[in-house]
PDB file of C-alpha atoms in Angstrom:
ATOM      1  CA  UNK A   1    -121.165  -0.116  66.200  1.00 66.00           C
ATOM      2  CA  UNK A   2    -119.293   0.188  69.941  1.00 73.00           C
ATOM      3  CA  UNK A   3    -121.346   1.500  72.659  1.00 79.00           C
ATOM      4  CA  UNK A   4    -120.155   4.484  74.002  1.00 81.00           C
ATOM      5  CA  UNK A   5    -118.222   4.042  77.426  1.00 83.00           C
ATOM      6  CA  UNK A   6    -120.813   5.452  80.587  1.00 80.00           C
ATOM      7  CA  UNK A   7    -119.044   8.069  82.798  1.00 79.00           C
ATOM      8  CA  UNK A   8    -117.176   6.785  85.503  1.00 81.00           C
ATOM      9  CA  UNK A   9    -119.560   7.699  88.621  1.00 81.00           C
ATOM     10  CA  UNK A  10    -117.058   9.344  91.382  1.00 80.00           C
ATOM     11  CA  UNK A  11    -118.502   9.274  95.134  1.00 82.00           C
ATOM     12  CA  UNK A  12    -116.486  12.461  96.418  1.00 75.00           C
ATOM     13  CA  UNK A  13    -117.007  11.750  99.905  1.00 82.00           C
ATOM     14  CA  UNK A  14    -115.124   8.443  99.534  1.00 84.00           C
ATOM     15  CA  UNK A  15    -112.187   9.845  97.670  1.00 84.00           C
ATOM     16  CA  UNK A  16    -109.299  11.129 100.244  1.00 88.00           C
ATOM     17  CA  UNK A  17    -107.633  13.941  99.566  1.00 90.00           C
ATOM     18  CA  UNK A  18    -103.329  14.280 100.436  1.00 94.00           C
ATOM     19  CA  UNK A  19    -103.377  16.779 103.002  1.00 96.00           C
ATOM     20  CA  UNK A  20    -101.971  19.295  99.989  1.00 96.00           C
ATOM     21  CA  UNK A  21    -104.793  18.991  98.333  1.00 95.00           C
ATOM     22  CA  UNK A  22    -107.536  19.675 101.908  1.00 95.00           C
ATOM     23  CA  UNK A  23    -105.125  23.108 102.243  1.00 97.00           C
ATOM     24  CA  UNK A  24    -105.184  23.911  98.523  1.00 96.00           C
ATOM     25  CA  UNK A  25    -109.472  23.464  98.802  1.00 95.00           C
ATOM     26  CA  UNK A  26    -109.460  25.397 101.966  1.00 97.00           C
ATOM     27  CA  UNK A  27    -107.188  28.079 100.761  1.00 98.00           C
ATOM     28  CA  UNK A  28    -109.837  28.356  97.944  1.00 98.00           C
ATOM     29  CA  UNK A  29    -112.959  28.396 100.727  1.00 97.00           C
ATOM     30  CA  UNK A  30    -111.454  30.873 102.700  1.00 98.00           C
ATOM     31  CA  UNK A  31    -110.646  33.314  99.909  1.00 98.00           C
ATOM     32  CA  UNK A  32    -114.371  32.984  98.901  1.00 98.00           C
ATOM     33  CA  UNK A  33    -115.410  33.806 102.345  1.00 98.00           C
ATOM     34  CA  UNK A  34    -113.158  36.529 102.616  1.00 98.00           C
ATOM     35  CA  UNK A  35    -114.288  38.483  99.510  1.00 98.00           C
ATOM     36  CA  UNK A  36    -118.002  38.127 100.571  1.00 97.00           C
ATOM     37  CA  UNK A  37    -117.958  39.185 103.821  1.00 97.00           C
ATOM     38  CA  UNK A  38    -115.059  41.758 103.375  1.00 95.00           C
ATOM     39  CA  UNK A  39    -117.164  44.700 101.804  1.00 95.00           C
ATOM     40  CA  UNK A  40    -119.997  43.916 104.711  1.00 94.00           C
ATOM     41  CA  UNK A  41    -117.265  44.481 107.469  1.00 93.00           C
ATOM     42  CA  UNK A  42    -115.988  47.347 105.701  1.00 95.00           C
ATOM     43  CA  UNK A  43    -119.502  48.791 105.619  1.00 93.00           C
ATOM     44  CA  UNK A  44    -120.289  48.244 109.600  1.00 91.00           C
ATOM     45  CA  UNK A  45    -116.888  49.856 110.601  1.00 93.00           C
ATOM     46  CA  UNK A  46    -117.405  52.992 108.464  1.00 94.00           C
ATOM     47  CA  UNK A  47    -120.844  53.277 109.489  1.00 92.00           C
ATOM     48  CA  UNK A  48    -119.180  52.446 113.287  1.00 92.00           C
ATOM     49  CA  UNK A  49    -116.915  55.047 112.630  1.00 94.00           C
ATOM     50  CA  UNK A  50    -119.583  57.818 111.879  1.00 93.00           C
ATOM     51  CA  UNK A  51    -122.005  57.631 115.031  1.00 92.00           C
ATOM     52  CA  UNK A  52    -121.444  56.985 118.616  1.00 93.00           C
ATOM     53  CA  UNK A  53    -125.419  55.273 118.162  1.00 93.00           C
ATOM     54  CA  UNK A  54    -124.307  52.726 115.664  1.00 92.00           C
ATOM     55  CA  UNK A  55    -121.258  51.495 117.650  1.00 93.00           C
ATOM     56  CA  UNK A  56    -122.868  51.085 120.512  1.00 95.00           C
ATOM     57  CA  UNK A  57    -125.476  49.089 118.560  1.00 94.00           C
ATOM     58  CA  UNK A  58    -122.252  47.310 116.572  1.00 92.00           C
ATOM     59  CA  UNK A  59    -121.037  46.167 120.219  1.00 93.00           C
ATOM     60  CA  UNK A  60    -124.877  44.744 121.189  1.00 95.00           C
ATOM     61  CA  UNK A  61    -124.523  43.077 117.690  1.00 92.00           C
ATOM     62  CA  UNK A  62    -121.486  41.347 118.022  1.00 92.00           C
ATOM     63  CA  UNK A  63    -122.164  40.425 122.221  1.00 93.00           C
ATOM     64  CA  UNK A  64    -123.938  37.882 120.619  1.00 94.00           C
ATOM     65  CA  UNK A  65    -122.133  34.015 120.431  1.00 94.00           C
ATOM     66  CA  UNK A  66    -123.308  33.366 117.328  1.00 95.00           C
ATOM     67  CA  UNK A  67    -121.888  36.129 115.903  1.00 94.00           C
ATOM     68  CA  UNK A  68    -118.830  35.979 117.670  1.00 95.00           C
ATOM     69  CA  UNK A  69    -118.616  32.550 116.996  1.00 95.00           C
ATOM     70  CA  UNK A  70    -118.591  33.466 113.163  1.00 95.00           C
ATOM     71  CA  UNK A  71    -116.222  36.333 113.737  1.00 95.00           C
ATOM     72  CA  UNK A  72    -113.758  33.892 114.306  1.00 97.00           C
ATOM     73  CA  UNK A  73    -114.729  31.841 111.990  1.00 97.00           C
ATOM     74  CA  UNK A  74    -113.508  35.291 109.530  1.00 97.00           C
ATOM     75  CA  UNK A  75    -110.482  34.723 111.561  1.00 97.00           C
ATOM     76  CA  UNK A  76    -109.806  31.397 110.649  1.00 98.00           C
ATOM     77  CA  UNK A  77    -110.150  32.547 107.321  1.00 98.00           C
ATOM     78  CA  UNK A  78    -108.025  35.291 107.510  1.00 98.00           C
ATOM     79  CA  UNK A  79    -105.156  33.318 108.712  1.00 98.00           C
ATOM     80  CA  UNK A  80    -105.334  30.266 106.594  1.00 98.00           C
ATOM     81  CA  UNK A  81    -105.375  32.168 103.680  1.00 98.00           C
ATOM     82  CA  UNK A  82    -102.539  34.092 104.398  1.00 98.00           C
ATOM     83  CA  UNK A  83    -101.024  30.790 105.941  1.00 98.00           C
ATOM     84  CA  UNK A  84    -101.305  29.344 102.561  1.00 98.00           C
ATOM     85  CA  UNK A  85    -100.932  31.869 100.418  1.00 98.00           C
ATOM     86  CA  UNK A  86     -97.548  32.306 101.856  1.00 98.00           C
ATOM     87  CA  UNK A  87     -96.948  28.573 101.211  1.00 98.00           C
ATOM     88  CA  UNK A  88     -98.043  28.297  97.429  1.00 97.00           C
ATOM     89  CA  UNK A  89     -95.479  31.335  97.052  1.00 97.00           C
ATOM     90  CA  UNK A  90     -92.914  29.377  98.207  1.00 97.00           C
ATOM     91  CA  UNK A  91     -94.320  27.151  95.928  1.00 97.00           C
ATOM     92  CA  UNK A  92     -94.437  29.062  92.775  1.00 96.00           C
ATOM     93  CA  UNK A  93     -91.192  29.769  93.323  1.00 97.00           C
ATOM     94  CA  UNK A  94     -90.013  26.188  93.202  1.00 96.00           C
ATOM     95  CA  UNK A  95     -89.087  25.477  97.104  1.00 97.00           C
ATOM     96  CA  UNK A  96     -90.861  22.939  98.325  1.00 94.00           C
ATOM     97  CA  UNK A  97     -91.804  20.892  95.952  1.00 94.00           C
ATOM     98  CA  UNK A  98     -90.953  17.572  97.214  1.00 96.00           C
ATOM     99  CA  UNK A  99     -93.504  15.759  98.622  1.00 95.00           C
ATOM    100  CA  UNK A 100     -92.155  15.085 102.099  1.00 97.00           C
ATOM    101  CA  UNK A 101     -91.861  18.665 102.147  1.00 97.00           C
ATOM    102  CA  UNK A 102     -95.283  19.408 100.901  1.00 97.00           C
ATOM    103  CA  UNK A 103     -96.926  17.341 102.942  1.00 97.00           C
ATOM    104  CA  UNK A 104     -94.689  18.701 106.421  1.00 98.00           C
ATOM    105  CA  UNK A 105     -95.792  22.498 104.503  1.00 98.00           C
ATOM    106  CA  UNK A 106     -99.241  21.560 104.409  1.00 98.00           C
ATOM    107  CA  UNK A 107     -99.637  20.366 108.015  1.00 98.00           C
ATOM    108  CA  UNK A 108     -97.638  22.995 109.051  1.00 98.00           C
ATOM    109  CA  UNK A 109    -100.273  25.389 107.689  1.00 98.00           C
ATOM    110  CA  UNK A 110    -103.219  23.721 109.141  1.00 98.00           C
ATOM    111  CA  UNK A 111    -101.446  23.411 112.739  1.00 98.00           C
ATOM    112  CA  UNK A 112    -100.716  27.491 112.652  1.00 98.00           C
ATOM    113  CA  UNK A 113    -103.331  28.763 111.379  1.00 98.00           C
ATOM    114  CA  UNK A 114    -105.398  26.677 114.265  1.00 98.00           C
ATOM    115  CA  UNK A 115    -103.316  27.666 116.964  1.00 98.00           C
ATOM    116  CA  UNK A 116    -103.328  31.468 116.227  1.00 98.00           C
ATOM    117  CA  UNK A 117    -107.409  31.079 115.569  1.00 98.00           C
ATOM    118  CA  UNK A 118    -107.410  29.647 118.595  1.00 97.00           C
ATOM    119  CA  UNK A 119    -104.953  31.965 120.728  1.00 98.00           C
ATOM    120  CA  UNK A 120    -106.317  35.398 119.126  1.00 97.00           C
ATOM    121  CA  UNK A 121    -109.439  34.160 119.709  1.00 95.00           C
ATOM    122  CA  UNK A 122    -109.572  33.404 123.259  1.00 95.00           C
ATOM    123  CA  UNK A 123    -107.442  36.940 123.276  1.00 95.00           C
ATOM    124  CA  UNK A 124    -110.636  38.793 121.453  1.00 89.00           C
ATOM    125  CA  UNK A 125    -113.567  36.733 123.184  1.00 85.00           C
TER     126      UNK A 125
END
């Protein structure tokens, strides 16, 4: 009777990733983050929107680095995913599908979606 094979142990922090792949993951990380902290920023500008008391409190709140510091991080988010999502529609509809071109794509998306964190951020700080 043949032992049965073991599983193959895989160390994911050794395996690299194709820079497709790191966008496809992030793409995935910032929808996630997106649809968690959407409905909470939905609830502080309504309730911003009804009393003078709580936007003046909502402005104390975000004065804070920390918090601005993950307001952008939102806006990193919101970028790359729309970065990307614009991509993998290209994509889906069969342009781009080489792998020079995915790859040039891919960094593409990274490189804007950095640059317009990092310009409408310092804008917004």
């Amino acid at each position: 009777m043949a032992a049965k094979p073991r599983p193959v142990y895989l160390d994911l922090p050794k395996i690299r990733l194709p820079i497709p792949g790191i966008v496809s993951i992030l793409h995935r990380v910032s929808g996630v983050l997106l649809f968690i902290t959407l409905p909470i920023l939905l609830g502080l500008l309504a309730a911003s929107l009804e009393r003078e008391s709580v936007f003046e409190s909502y402005l104390h709140f975000i004065s804070n680095p920390i918090v601005k510091l993950g307001l952008i991080v939102l806006l990193w988010a919101l970028l790359h995913h729309a970065c990307a999502g614009t991509r993998f529609l290209f994509l889906d509809a069969h342009k781009g599908l080489e792998l020079k071109t995915a790859r040039l794509t891919a960094k593409l998306v990274l490189v804007c979606s950095l640059t317009l964190t990092v310009v409408i951020g310092a804008l917004l700080w």
